[in-house]
Short mmCIF file of C-alpha atoms in Angstrom, two decimals:
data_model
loop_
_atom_site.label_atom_id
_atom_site.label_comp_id
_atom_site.label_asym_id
_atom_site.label_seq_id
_atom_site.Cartn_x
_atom_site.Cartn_y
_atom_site.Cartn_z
CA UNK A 1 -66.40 24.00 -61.43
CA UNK A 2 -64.51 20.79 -60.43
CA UNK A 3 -65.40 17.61 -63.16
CA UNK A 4 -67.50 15.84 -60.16
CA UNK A 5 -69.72 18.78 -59.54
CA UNK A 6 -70.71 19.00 -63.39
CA UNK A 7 -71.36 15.39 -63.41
CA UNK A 8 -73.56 16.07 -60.44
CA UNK A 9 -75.57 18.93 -61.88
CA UNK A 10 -76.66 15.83 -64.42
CA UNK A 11 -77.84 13.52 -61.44
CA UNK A 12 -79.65 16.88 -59.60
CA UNK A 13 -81.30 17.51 -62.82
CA UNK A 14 -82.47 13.77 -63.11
CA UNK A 15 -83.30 13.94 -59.38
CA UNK A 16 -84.98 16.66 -59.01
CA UNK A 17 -85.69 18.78 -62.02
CA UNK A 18 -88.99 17.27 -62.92
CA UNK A 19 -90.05 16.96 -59.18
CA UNK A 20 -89.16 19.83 -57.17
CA UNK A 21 -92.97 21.32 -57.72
CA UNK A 22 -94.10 18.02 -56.40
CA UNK A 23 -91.85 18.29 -53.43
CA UNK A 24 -93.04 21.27 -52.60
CA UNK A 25 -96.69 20.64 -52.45
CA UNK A 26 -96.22 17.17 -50.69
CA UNK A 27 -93.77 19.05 -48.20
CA UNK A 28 -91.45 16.19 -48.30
CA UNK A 29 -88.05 14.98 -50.36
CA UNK A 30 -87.98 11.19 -50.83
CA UNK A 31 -85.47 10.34 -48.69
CA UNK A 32 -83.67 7.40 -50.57
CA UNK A 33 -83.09 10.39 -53.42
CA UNK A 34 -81.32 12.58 -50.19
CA UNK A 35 -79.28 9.22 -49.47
CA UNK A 36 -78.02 8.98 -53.34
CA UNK A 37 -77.19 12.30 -53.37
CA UNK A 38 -75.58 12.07 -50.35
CA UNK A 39 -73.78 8.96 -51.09
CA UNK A 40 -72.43 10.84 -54.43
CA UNK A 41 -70.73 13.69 -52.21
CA UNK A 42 -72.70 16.35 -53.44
CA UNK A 43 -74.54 17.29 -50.04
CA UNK A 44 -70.82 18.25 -48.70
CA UNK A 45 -69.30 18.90 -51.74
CA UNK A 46 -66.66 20.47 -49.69
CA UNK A 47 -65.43 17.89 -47.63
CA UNK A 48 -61.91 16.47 -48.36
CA UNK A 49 -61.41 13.33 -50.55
CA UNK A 50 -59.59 11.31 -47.77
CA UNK A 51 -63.09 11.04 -46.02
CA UNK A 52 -65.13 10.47 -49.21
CA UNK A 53 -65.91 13.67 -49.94
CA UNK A 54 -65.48 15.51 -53.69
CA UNK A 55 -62.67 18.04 -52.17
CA UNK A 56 -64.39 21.06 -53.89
CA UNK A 57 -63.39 24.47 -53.38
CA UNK A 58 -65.45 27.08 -52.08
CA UNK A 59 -66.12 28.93 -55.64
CA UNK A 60 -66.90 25.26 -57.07
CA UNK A 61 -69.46 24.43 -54.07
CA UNK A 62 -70.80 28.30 -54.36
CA UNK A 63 -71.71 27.68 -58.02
CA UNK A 64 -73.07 24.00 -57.51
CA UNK A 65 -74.91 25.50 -54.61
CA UNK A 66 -76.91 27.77 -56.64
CA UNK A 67 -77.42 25.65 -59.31
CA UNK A 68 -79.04 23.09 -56.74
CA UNK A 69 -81.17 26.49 -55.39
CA UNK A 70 -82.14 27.18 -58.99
CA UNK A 71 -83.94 23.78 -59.64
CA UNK A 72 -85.25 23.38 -55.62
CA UNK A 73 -84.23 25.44 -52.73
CA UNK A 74 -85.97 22.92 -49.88
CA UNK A 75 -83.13 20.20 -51.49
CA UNK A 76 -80.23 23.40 -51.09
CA UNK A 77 -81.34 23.80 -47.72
CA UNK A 78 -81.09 20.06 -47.11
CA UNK A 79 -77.48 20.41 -48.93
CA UNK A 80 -77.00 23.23 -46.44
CA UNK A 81 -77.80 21.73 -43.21
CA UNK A 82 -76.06 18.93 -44.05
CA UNK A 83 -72.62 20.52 -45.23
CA UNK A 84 -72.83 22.37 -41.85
CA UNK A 85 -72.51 19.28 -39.84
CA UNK A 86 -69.45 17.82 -41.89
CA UNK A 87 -67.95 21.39 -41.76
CA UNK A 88 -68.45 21.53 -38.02
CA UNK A 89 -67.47 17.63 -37.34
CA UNK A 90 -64.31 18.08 -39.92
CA UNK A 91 -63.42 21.42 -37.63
CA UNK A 92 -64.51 20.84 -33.97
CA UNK A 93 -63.87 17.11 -34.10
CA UNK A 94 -61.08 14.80 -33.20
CA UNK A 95 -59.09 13.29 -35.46
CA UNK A 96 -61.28 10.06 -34.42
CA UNK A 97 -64.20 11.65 -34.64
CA UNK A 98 -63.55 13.04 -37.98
CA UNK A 99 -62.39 9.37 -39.38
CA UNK A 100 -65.31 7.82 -38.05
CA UNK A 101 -67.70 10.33 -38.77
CA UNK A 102 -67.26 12.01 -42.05
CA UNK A 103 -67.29 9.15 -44.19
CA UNK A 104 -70.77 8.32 -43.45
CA UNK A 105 -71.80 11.68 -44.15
CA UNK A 106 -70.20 11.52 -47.41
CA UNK A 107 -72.13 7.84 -47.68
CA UNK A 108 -75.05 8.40 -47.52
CA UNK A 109 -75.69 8.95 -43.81
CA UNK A 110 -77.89 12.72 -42.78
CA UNK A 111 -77.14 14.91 -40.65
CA UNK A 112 -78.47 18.59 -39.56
CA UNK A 113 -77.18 20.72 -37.20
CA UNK A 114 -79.63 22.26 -33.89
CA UNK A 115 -79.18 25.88 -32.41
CA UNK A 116 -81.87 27.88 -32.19
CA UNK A 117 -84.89 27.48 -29.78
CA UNK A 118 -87.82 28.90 -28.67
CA UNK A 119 -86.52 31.69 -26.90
CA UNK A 120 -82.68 31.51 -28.61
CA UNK A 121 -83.53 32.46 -31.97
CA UNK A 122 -81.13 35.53 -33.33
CA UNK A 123 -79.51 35.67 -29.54
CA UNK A 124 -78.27 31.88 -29.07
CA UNK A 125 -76.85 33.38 -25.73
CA UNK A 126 -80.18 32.72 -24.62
CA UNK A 127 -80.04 28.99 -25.29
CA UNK A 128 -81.29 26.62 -22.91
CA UNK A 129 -80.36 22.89 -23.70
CA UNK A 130 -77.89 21.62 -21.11
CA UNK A 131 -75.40 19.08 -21.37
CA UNK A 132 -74.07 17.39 -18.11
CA UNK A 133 -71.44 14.59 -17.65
CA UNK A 134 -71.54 11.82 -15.25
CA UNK A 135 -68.15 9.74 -16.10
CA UNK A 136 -68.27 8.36 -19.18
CA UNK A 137 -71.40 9.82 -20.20
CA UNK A 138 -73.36 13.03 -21.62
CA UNK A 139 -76.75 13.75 -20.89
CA UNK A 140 -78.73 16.09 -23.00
CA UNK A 141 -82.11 17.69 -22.38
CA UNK A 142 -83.59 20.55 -24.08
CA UNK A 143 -85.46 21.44 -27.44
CA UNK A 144 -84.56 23.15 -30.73
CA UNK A 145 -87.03 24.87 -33.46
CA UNK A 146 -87.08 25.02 -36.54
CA UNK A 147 -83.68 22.79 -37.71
CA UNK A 148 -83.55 22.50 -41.24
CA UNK A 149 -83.40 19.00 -42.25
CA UNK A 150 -83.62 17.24 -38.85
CA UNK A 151 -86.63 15.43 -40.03
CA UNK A 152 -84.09 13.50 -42.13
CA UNK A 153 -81.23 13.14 -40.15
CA UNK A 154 -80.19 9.85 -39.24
CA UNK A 155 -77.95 12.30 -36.61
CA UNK A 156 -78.17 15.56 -35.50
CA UNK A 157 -75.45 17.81 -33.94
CA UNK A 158 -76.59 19.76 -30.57
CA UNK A 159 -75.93 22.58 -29.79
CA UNK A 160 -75.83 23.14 -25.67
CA UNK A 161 -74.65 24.48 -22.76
CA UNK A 162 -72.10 23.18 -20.53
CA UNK A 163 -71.68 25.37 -17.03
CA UNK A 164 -71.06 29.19 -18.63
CA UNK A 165 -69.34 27.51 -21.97
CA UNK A 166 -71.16 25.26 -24.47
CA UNK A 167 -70.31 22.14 -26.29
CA UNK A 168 -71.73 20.19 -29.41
CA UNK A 169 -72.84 16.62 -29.08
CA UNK A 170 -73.62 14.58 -32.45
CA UNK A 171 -77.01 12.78 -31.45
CA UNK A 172 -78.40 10.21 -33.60
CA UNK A 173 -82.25 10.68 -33.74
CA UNK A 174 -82.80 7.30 -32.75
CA UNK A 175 -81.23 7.40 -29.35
CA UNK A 176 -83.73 6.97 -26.74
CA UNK A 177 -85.37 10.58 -25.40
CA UNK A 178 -84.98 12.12 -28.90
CA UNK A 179 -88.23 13.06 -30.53
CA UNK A 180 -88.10 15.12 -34.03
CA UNK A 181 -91.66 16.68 -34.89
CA UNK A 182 -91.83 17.79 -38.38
CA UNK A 183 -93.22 21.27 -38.85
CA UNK A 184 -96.65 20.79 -40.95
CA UNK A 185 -96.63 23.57 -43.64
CA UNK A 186 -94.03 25.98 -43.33
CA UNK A 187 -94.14 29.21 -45.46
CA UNK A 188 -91.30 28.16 -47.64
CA UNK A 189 -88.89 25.64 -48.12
CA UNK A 190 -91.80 23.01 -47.56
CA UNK A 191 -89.79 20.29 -48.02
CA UNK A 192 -86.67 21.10 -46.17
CA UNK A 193 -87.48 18.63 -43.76
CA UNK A 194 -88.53 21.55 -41.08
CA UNK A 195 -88.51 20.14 -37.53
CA UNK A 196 -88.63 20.82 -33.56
CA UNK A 197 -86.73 18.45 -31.74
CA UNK A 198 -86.58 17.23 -28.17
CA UNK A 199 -84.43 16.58 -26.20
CA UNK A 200 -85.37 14.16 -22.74
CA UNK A 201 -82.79 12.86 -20.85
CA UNK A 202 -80.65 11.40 -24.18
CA UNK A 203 -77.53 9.48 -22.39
CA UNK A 204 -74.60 9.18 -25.15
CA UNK A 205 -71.09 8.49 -24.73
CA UNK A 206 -68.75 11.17 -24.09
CA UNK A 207 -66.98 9.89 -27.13
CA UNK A 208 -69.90 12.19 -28.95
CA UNK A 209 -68.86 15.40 -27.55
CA UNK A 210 -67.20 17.38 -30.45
CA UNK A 211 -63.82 18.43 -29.42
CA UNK A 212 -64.28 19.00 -25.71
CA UNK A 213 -66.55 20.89 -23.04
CA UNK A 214 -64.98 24.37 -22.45
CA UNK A 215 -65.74 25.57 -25.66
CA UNK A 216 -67.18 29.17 -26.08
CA UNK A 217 -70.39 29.09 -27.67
CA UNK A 218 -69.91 31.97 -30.03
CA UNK A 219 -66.74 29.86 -31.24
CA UNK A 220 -69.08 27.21 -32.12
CA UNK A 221 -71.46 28.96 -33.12
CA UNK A 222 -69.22 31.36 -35.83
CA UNK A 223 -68.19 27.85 -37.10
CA UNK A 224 -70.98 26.27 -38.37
CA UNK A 225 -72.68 29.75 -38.81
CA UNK A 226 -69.99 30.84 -41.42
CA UNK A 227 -70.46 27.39 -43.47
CA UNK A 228 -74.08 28.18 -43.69
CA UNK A 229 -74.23 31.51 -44.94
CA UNK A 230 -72.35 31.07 -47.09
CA UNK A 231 -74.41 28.40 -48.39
CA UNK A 232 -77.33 30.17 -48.20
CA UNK A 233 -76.32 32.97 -49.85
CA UNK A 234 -74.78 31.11 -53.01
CA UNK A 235 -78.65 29.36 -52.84
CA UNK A 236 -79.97 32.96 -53.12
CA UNK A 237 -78.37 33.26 -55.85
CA UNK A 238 -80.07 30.03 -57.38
CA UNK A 239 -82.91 31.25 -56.62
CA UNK A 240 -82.41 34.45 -58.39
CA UNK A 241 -81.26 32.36 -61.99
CA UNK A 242 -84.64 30.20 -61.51
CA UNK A 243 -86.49 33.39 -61.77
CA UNK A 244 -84.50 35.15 -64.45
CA UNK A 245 -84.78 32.18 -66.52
CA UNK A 246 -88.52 31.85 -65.62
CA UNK A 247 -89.46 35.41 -66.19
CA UNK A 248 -86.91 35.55 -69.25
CA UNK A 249 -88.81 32.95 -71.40
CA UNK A 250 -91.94 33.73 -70.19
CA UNK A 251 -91.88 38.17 -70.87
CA UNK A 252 -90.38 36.77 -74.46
CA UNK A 253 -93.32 34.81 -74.95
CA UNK A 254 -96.06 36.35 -73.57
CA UNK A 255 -97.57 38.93 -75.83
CA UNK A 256 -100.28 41.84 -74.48
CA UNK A 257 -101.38 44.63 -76.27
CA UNK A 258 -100.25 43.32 -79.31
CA UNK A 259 -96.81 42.88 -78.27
CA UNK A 260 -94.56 40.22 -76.24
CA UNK A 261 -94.03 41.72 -72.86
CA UNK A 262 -90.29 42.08 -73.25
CA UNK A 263 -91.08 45.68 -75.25
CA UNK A 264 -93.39 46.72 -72.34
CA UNK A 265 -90.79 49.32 -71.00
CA UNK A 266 -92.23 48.76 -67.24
CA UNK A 267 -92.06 45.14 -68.27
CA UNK A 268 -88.62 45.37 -69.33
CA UNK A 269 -87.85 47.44 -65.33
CA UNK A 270 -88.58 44.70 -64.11
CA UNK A 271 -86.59 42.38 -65.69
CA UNK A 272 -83.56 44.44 -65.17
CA UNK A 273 -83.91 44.58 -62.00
CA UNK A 274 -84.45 40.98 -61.51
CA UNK A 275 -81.30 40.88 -63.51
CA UNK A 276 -79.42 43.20 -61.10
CA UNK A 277 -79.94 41.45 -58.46
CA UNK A 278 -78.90 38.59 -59.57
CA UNK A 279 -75.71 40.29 -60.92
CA UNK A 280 -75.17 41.79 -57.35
CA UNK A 281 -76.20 38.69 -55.53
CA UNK A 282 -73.52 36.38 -57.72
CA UNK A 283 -70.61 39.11 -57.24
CA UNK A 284 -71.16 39.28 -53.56
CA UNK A 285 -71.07 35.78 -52.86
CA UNK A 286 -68.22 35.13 -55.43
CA UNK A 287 -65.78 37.89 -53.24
CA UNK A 288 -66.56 36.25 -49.79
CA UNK A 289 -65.71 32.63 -51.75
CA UNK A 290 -62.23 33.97 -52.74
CA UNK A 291 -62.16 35.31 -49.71
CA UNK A 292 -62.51 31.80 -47.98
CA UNK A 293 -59.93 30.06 -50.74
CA UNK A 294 -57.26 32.46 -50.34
CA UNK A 295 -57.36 32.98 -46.28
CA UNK A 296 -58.10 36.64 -46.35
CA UNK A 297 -59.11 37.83 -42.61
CA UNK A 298 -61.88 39.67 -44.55
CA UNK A 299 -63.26 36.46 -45.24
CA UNK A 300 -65.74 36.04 -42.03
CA UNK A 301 -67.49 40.20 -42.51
CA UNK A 302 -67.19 38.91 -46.37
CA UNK A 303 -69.21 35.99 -45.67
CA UNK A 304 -71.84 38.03 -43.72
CA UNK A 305 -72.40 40.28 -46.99
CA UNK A 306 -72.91 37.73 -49.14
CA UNK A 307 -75.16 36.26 -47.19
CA UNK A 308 -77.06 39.45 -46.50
CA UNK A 309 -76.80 41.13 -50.01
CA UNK A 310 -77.86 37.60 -51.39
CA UNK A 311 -80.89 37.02 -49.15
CA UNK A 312 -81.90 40.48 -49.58
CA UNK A 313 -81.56 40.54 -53.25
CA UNK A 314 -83.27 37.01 -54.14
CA UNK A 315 -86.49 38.90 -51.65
CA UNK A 316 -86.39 41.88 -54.10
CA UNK A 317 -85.85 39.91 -57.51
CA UNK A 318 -88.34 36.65 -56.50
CA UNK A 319 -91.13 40.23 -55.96
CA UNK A 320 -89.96 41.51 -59.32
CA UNK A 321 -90.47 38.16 -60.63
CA UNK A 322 -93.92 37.35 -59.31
CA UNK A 323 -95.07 40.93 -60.55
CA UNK A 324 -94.21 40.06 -64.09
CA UNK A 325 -95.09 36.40 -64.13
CA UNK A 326 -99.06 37.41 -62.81
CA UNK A 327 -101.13 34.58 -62.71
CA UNK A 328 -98.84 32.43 -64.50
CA UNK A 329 -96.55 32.14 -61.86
CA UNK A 330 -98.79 32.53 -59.10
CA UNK A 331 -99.44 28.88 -58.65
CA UNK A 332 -98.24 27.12 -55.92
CA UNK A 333 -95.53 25.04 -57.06
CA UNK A 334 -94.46 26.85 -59.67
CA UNK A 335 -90.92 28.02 -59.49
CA UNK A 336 -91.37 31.45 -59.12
CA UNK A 337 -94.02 31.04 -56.31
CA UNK A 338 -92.07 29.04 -54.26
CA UNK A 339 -88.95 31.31 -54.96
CA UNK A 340 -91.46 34.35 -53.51
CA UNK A 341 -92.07 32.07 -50.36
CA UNK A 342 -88.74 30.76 -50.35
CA UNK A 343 -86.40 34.34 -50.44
CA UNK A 344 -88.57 35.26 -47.24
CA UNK A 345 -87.06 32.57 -45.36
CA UNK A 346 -83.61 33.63 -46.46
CA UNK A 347 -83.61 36.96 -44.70
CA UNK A 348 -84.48 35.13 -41.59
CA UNK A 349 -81.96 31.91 -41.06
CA UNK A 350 -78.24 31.75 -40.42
CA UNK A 351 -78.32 35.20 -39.04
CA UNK A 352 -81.48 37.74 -39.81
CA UNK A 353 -81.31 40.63 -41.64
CA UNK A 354 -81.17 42.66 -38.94
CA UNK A 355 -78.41 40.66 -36.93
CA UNK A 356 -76.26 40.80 -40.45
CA UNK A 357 -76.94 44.67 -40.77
CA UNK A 358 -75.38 44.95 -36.90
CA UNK A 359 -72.59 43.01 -37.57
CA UNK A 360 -71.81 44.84 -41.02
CA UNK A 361 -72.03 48.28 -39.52
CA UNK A 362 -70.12 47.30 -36.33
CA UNK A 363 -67.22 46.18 -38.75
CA UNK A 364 -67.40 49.64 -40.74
CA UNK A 365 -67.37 51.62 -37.23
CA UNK A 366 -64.86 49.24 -36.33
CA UNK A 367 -62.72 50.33 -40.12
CA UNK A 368 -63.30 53.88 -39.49
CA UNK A 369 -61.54 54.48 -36.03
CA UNK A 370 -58.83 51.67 -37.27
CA UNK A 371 -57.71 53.92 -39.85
CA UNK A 372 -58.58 56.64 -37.79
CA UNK A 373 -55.32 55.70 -35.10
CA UNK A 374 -53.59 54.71 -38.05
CA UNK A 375 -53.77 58.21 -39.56
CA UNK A 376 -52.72 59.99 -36.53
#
C-alpha cells in the first residue's frame, strides 16, 4: 500500500472508527468529515497526482477500500460513488473537463454518479431520463433511485438518453429543477447518503456534457460500472475482516459450557468458514486488481468475479458471523449487524447477482466454442 494510503487508514480510524455505529443509527455521515476526507484524496484514491489525487494503484485502492469497508461500509459506499464519478469524468471527459473538474473532487467537492430508475434497474436499456440540446444548452428531465451518495453531492453525473445513444451530464444539485430526496431508512448502508433524484427541466451548458452525445450507453455504462465493482467488491472484503475480527475475539472470549466457544467444534465451522470466505473474497478481488494494473483483456470478466464472489461471500460469512455472535452482535449498530444488513445490499448494486452470474456464464460459453474453433 502506497505511504499516503497508510497515513490515511490513521485519519479513517480517527474519523470514523469510534462513530460508524452512530452513523448508522442516525442514517447520516457528517458531511464536513466526507469533505476532509475528500479533500485528503482518499475518496478517489485512484485519481492521478496532476489533478490532486494520491495516484494509487488498483491493488493499493483495493486494500484501502476494504479497510475503509471494515470500519464502515455506508462511508466505502460514499468512497465508491464518489471514485466512480472521477473515474468516469477522468475517462469520458475532455481534457477541459478533466482539468476543471477533477481537482475539486480531489478537494473536497462530492460527487455521485445516477443510472438506475424506477423501471431501469438491472436493464438500464430501459432508462428513461432524456437529454435534449437547444444551441448552447442541455436540458435534462427524468428521475433516478436509489444513487448512493447523491444526498451529499455537491454534483451528480446523469446518466440519459440522447435520440437511440445516451450521454452523461455532470449536474450540480443546486441547479434549478434538481430535487434529491433522501431515502428514510434503508435496509443497509443507512448512511450512504441513499437518494431519489429529480430531474425537471435542469438547463446546463453544453460545456457539462461528458465527452459528447453519440455515445453508446452500454459504453458508458461498462465505464463507471467496472470502477464500481470493483470497489464494491474490495468493500466486501472489508466487510468480511470486520466480522472475522469481531467473531475472532469474541468465540475466544466467550466461554459456554465451561469452555470459550473457540473449542465448540460447530463453533469453530463457523469460524472457518467465515474465514474462507474471506480468504476467497480477498483472492478474487486481488486477481481482477492485477488484472486492471497490468492491462490484461481478462480484466473486465475479472472484475465481474470479484465483484460477484465478493458480494456473495461477505452474504455467507456476515450469516456465519451473526450465528456465532447471538445476541451479542445482534444489536443494531454493532458491526456485525450492520455487516448482515449491509452484504445484502452488495448482491444487489453495480450489477445483481443474477446479472453477474449471466455475464460470467456467457463468457465461459463464450471460452468453450473459442477454443473449440481453435482446436479444429
Amino acid at each position: 500500500m502506497s505511504d499516503e494510503l497508510t497515513v490515511e487508514r490513521a485519519a479513517v480510524r480517527r474519523l470514523a472508527g469510534k462513530d460508524a455505529a452512530a452513523w448508522d443509527l442516525a442514517g447520516v455521515i457528517p458531511r464536513q468529515i466526507l469533505r476532509e476526507l475528500g479533500a485528503a484524496g482518499v475518496l478517489c484514491a485512484e485519481l492521478p497526482k496532476e489533478y490532486g489525487g494520491l495516484g494509487a494503484g488498483s491493488l493499493a485502492s483495493g486494500e484501502f477500500t476494504a479497510y475503509v469497508g471494515s470500519v464502515c461500509s455506508s462511508l466505502r459506499s460514499v468512497l465508491t460513488s464518489h471514485g466512480m464519478a472521477a473515474w468516469t469524468i477522468q475517462r469520458l471527459g475532455t481534457r477541459e473537463q478533466r482539468a476543471a473538474l477533477l481537482p475539486e473532487l480531489a478537494g473536497g467537492r462530492l460527487a455521485a454518479v445516477a443510472f438506475s430508475e424506477s423501471d431501469a434497474g438491472s436493464d438500464l436499456s430501459a432508462m428513461r431520463t432524456q437529454l435534449r440540446f437547444v444551441d448552447d444548452t442541455v436540458i435534462v428531465d427524468g428521475s433516478k433511485s436509489w444513487i448512493t451518495a447523491a444526498a451529499y453531492a455537491d454534483l451528480v453525473i446523469v446518466f440519459g438518453k440522447v435520440g437511440d445513444n445516451a450521454a452523461a451530464v455532470i449536474v450540480p444539485t443546486d441547479a434549478p429543477g434538481v430535487e434529491v430526496e433522501k431515502i428514510a431508512h434503508p435496509l443497509g448502508c443507512r448512511a450512504a447518503g441513499h437518494a431519489h433524484v429529480r430531474l425537471t427541466d435542469v438547463r446546463l451548458p453544453i460545456t457539462n456534457v461528458l465527452g459528447g452525445t453519440g455515445l453508446s450507453l452500454s459504453l458508458l455504462t461498462t465505464t463507471a460500472l467496472a470502477y464500481g465493482r470493483m470497489s464494491v467488491g474490495w468493500g466486501c472484503v472489508g466487510i468480511l475482516r470486520g466480522c472475522l475480527a469481531a467473531v475472532t475475539d469474541h468465540a475466544r472470549t466467550r466461554v459456554q459450557f465451561g469452555k470459550p466457544l473457540a473449542e465448540h467444534q460447530l463453533v469453530s465451522r463457523l469460524v472457518a468458514e467465515l474465514y474462507i470466505a474471506e480468504q476467497i473474497a480477498t483472492r478474487a478481488c486481488q486477481h481482477a486488481s492485477q488484472c486492471w494494473e497490468s492491462g490484461s483483456p481478462e480484466v473486465v470478466i475479472a472484475t465481474v468475479l470479484a465483484k460477484h464472489v465478493s458480494a456473495t461471500q461477505a452474504m455467507h460469512g456476515a450469516a456465519s458471523a451473526m450465528q456465532v455472535m447471538a445476541s451479542a452482535g445482534a444489536s443494531d449498530g454493532h458491526v456485525v449487524a450492520r455487516a448482515y444488513r449491509d452484504a445484502k445490499l452488495m448482491e444487489i448494486i453495480e450489477g445483481s447477482s443474477e446479472i453477474c452470474q449471466l455475464e460470467l456464464a456467457k463468457h465461459a460459453i463464450a471460452t468453450a466454442e473459442a477454443t473449440r474453433r481453435a482446436a479444429q
